[in-house]
CSV table of C-alpha atoms and ligand atoms in Angstrom, one decimal:
chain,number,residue,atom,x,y,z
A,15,UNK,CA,0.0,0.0,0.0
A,16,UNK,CA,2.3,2.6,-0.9
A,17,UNK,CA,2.2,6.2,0.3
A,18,UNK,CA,-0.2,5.4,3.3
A,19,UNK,CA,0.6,5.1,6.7
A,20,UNK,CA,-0.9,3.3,8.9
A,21,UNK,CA,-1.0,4.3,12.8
A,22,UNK,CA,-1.1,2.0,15.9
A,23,UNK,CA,-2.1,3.0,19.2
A,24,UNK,CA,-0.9,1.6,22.2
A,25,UNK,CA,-3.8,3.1,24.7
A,26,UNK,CA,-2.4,1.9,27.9
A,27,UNK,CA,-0.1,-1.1,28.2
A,28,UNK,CA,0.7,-2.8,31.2
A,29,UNK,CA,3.7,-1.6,32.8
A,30,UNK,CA,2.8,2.8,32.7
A,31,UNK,CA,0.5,3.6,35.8
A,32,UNK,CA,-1.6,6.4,36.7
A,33,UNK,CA,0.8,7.8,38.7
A,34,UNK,CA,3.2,7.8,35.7
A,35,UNK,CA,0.6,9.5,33.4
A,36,UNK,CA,-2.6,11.1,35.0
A,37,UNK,CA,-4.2,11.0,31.5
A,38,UNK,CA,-3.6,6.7,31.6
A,39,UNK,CA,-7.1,5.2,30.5
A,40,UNK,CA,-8.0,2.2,32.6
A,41,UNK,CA,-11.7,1.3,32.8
A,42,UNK,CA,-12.7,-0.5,29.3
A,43,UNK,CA,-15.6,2.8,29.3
A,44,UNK,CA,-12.1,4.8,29.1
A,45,UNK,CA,-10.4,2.8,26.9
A,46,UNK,CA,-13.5,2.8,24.7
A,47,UNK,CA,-13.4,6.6,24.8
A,48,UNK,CA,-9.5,6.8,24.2
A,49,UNK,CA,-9.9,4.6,21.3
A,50,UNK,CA,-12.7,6.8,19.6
A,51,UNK,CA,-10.3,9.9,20.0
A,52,UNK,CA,-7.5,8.1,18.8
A,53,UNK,CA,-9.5,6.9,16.0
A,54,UNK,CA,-10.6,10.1,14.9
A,55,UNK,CA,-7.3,11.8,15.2
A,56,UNK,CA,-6.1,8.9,12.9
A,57,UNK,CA,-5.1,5.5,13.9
A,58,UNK,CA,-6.7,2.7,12.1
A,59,UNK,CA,-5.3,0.5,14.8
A,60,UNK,CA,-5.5,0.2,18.9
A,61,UNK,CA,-3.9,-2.4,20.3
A,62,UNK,CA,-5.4,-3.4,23.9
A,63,UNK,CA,-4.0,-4.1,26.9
A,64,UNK,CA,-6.9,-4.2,30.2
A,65,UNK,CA,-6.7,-3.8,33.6
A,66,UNK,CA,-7.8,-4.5,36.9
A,67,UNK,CA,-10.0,-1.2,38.3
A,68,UNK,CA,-7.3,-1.2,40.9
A,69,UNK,CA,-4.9,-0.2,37.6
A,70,UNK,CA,-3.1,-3.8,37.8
A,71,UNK,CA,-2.9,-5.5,34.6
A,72,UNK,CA,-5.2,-8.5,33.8
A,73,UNK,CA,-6.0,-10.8,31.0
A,74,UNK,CA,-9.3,-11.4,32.0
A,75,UNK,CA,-12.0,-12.7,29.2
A,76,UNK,CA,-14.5,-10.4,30.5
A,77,UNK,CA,-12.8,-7.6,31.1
A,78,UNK,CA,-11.7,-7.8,27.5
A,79,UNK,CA,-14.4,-8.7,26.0
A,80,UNK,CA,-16.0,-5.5,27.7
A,81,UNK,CA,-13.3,-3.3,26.5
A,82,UNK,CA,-13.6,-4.6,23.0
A,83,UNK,CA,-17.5,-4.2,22.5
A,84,UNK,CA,-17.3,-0.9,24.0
A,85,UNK,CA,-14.5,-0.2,21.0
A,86,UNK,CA,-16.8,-1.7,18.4
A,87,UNK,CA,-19.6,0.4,19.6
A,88,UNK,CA,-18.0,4.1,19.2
A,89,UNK,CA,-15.8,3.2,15.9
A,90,UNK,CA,-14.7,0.8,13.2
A,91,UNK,CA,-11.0,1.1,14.7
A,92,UNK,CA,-9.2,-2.6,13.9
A,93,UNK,CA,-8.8,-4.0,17.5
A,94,UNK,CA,-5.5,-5.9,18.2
A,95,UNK,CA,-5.2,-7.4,21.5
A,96,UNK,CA,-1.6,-8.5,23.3
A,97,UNK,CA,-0.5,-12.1,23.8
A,98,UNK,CA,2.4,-10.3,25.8
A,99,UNK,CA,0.1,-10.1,29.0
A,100,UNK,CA,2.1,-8.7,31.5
A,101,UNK,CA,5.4,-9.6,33.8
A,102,UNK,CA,4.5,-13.3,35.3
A,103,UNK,CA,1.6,-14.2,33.2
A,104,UNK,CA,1.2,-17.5,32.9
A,105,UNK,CA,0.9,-18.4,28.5
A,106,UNK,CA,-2.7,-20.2,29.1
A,107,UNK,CA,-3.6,-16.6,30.4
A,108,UNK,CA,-2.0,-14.9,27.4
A,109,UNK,CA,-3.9,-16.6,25.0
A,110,UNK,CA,-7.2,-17.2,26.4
A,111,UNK,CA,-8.6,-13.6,24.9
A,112,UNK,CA,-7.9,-14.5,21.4
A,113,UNK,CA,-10.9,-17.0,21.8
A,114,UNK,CA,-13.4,-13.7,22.0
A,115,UNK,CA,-12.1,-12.9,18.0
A,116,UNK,CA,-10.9,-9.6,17.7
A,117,UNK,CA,-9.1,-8.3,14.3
A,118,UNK,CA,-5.9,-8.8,15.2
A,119,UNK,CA,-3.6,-9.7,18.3
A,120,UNK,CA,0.3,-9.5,19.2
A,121,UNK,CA,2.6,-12.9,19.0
A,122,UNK,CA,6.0,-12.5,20.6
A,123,UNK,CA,8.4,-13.9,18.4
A,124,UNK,CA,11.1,-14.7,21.8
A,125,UNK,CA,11.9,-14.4,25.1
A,126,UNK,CA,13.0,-10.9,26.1
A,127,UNK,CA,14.1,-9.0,28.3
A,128,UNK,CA,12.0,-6.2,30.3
A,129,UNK,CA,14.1,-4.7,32.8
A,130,UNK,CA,14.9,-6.3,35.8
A,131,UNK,CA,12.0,-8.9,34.5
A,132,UNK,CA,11.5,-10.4,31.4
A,133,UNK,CA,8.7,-12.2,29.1
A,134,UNK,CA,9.1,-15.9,28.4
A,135,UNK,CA,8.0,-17.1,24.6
A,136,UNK,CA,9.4,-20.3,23.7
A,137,UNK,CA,9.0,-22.1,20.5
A,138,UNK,CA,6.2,-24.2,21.9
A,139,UNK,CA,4.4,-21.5,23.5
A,140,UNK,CA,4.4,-19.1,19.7
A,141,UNK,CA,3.4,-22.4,18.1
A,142,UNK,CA,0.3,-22.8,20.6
A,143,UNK,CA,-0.3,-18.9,20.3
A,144,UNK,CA,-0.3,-19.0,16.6
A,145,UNK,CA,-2.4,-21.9,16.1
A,146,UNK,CA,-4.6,-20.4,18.5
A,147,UNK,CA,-4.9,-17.5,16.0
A,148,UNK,CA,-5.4,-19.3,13.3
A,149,UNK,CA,-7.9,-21.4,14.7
A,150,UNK,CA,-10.5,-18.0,15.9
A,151,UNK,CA,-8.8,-16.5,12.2
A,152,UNK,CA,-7.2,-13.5,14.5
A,153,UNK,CA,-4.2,-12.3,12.5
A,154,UNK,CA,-1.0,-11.6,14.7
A,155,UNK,CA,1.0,-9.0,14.8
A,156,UNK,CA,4.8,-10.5,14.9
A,157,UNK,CA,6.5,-8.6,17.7
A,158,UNK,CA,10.0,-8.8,17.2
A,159,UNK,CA,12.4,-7.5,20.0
A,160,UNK,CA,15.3,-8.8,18.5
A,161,UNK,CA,17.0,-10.1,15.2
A,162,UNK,CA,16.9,-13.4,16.5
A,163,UNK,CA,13.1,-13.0,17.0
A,164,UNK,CA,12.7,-12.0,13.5
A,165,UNK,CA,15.0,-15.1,12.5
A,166,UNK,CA,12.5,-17.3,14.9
A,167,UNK,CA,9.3,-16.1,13.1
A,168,UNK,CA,10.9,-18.2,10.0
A,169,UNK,CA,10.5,-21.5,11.5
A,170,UNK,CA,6.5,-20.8,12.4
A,171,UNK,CA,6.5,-20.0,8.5
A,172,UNK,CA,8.2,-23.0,7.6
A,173,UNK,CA,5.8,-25.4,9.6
A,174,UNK,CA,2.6,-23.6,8.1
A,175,UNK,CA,2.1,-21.8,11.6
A,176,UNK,CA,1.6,-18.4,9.9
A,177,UNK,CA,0.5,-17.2,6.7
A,178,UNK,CA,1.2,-14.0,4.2
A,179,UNK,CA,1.2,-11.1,4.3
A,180,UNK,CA,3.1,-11.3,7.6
A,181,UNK,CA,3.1,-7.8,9.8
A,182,UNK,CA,5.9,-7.8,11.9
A,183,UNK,CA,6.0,-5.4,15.2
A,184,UNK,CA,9.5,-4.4,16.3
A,185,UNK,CA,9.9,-3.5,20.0
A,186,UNK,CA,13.1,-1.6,20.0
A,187,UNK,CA,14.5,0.4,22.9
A,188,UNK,CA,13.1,-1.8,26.0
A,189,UNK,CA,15.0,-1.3,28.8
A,190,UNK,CA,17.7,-4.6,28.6
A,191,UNK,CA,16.8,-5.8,25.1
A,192,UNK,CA,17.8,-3.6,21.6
A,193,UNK,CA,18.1,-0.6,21.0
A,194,UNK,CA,17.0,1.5,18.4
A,195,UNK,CA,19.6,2.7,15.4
A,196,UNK,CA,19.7,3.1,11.7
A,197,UNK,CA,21.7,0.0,11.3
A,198,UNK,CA,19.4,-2.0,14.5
A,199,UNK,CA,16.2,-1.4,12.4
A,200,UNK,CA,17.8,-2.2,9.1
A,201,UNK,CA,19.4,-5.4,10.3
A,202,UNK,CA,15.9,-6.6,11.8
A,203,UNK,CA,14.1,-5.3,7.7
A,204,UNK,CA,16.7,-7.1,6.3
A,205,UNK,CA,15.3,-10.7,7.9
A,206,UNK,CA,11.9,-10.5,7.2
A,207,UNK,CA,10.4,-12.7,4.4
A,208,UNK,CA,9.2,-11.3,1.1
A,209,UNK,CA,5.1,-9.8,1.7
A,210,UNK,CA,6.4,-8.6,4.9
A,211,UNK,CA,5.2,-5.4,6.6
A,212,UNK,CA,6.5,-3.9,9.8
A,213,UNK,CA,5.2,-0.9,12.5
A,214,UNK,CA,8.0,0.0,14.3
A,215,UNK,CA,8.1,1.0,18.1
A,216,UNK,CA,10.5,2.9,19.9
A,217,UNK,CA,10.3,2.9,23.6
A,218,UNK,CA,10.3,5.6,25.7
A,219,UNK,CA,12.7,8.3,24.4
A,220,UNK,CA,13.3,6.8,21.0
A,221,UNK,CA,9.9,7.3,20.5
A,222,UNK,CA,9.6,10.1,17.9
A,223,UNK,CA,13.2,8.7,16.1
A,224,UNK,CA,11.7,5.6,15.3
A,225,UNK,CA,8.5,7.7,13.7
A,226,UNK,CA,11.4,9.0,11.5
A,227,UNK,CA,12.3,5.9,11.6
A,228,UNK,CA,9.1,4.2,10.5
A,229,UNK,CA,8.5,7.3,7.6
A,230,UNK,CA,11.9,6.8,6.3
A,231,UNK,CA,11.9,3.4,5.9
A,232,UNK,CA,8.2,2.3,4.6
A,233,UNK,CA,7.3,1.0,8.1
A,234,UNK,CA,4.4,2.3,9.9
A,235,UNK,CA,3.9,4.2,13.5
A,236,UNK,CA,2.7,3.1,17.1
A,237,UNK,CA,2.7,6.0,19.6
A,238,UNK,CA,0.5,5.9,22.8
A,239,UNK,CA,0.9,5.5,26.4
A,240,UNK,CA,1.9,1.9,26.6
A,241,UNK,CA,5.4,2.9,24.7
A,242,UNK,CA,5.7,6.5,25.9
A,243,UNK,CA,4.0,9.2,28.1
A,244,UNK,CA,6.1,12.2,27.2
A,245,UNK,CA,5.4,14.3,24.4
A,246,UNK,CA,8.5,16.4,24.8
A,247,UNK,CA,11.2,16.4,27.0
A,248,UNK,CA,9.3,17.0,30.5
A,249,UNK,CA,5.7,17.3,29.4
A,250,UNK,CA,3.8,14.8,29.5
A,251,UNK,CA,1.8,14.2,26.7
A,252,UNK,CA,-2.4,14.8,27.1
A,253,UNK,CA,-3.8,12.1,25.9
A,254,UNK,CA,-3.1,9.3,23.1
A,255,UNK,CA,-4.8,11.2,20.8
A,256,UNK,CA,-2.2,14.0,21.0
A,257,UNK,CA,0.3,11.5,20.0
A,258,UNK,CA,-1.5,10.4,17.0
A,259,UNK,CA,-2.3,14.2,15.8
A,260,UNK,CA,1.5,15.0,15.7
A,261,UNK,CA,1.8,11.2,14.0
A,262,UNK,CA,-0.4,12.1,11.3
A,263,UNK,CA,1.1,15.7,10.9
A,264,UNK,CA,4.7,14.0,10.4
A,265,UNK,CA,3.0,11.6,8.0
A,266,UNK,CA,1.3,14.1,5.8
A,267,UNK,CA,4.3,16.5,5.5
A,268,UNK,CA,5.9,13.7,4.1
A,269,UNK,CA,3.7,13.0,1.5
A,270,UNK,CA,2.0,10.2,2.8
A,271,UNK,CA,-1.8,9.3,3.1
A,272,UNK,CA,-3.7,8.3,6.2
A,273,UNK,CA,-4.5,4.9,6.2
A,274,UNK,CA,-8.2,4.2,7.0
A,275,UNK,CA,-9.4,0.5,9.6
A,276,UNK,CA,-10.6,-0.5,6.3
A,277,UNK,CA,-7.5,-0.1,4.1
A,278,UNK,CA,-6.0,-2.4,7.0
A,279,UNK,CA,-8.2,-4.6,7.3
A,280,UNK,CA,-7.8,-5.3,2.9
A,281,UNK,CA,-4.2,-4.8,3.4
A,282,UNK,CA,-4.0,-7.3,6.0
A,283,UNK,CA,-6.9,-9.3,5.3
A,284,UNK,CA,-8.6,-9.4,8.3
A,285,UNK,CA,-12.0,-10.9,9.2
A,286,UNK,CA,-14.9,-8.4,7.5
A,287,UNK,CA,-12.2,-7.3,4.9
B,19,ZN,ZN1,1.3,-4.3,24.3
């Protein structure tokens, strides 16, 4: 799809907390909302992480499936869910929203790092997520935190575990895993198979170089809370919405389109395409 960009929002992650980011939506009602702004500021995509009214992350079904008919409710936006969970998730909890069909959901592509903690995705456990996917006909997103992750994703190709066009997600800049560079991102492009695309995601203060990034390269853009909560050095940013505006101004001085949920949903061929 040349010369449109497509733009992901991260509403709210797992790991940022209110405290962090007064403007943090929490409730599925206020995910819901955040997603309709974001949506009409521009992103085709949200990708959903819940929580626990307490703020704690969860996985749970019904807090999920609460969050995403909410979503569907106010706007076509594509929902993608994570896989990633949070810190000591167990995989069986991981998974288990897939089963309620959204559009699209994140499949870690390797063990990482996060800080002091880190994510566990063996082999087995992407095999089981993928065929999970498959099985309720959610396309993944291939989060890549690594070159060796994008290497992995092969192997799931080889044994029929995933299908084209493949969207890869590359995490770069988490705290203990890789960082973001010219030569980082074009080592991970290099690896990925032919009717390949790729959002890239920089974490925290490589947030708007890997929108450069992302615009120089033919990738496209994630912004939102879950990655970053500063919109410039020491002010936080209002809401996710804000993010996508300044996404879509970036986009459009450089020539590119907006892409809409359903240009994604073609491109990617999603359910309803
Ligand atoms: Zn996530």
């Amino acid at each position: 799809m040349p010369n449109k960009m497509i733009i992901t929002c991260a509403l709210t992650g797992a790991e940022t907390t209110r405290e962090h980011q007064p403007a943090l939506p929490v409730t599925p009602e206020e995910l819901a909302a955040a997603a309709d702004e974001a949506c009409r500021a521009g992103a085709a995509i949200v990708h959903l992480h819940v929580r626990n009214d307490d703020g704690s992350p969860t996985a749970d079904v019904k807090v999920f499936k609460k969050a995403i008919d909410l979503i569907r409710a106010k706007s076509d936006v594509v929902v993608e869910i994570t896989t990633g969970g949070a810190v000591g998730m167990t995989p069986e909890e991981r998974i288990a929203p897939v089963a309620l069909g959204p559009d699209m959901a994140s499949l870690d592509c390797g063990t990482v790092n996060f800080g002091n903690d880190y994510i566990l995705n063996t082999l087995p456990i992407m095999r089981q997520f993928a065929s999970e996917m498959n099985r309720h006909k959610v396309r993944p997103t291939l989060e890549c935190f690594d070159v060796s992750h994008v290497q992995s994703s092969h192997i799931l190709i080889k044994e029929g575990l995933l299908k084209p066009p493949y969207h890869y997600g590359f995490v770069m800049q988490v705290p203990a895993a890789l960082s973001l560079s010219p030569k980082t991102l074009s080592y991970m492009m290099d690896q990925m198979p032919a009717e390949s695309h790729f959002t890239l995601m920089g974490i925290g203060r490589a947030h708007l170089p890997a929108i450069c990034l992302a615009i120089a390269s033919g990738g496209y853009i994630r912004v939102g809370f879950e990655d970053n909560i500063y919109y410039a050095k020491g002010r936080l940013a209002r809401s996710n919405a804000e993010f996508v505006e300044r996404a879509v101004r970036m986009s459009k001085e450089a020539q590119l389109e907006i892409a809409t949920p359903s240009d994604v949903r073609a491109l990617f061929g999603l359910r309803g395409a």
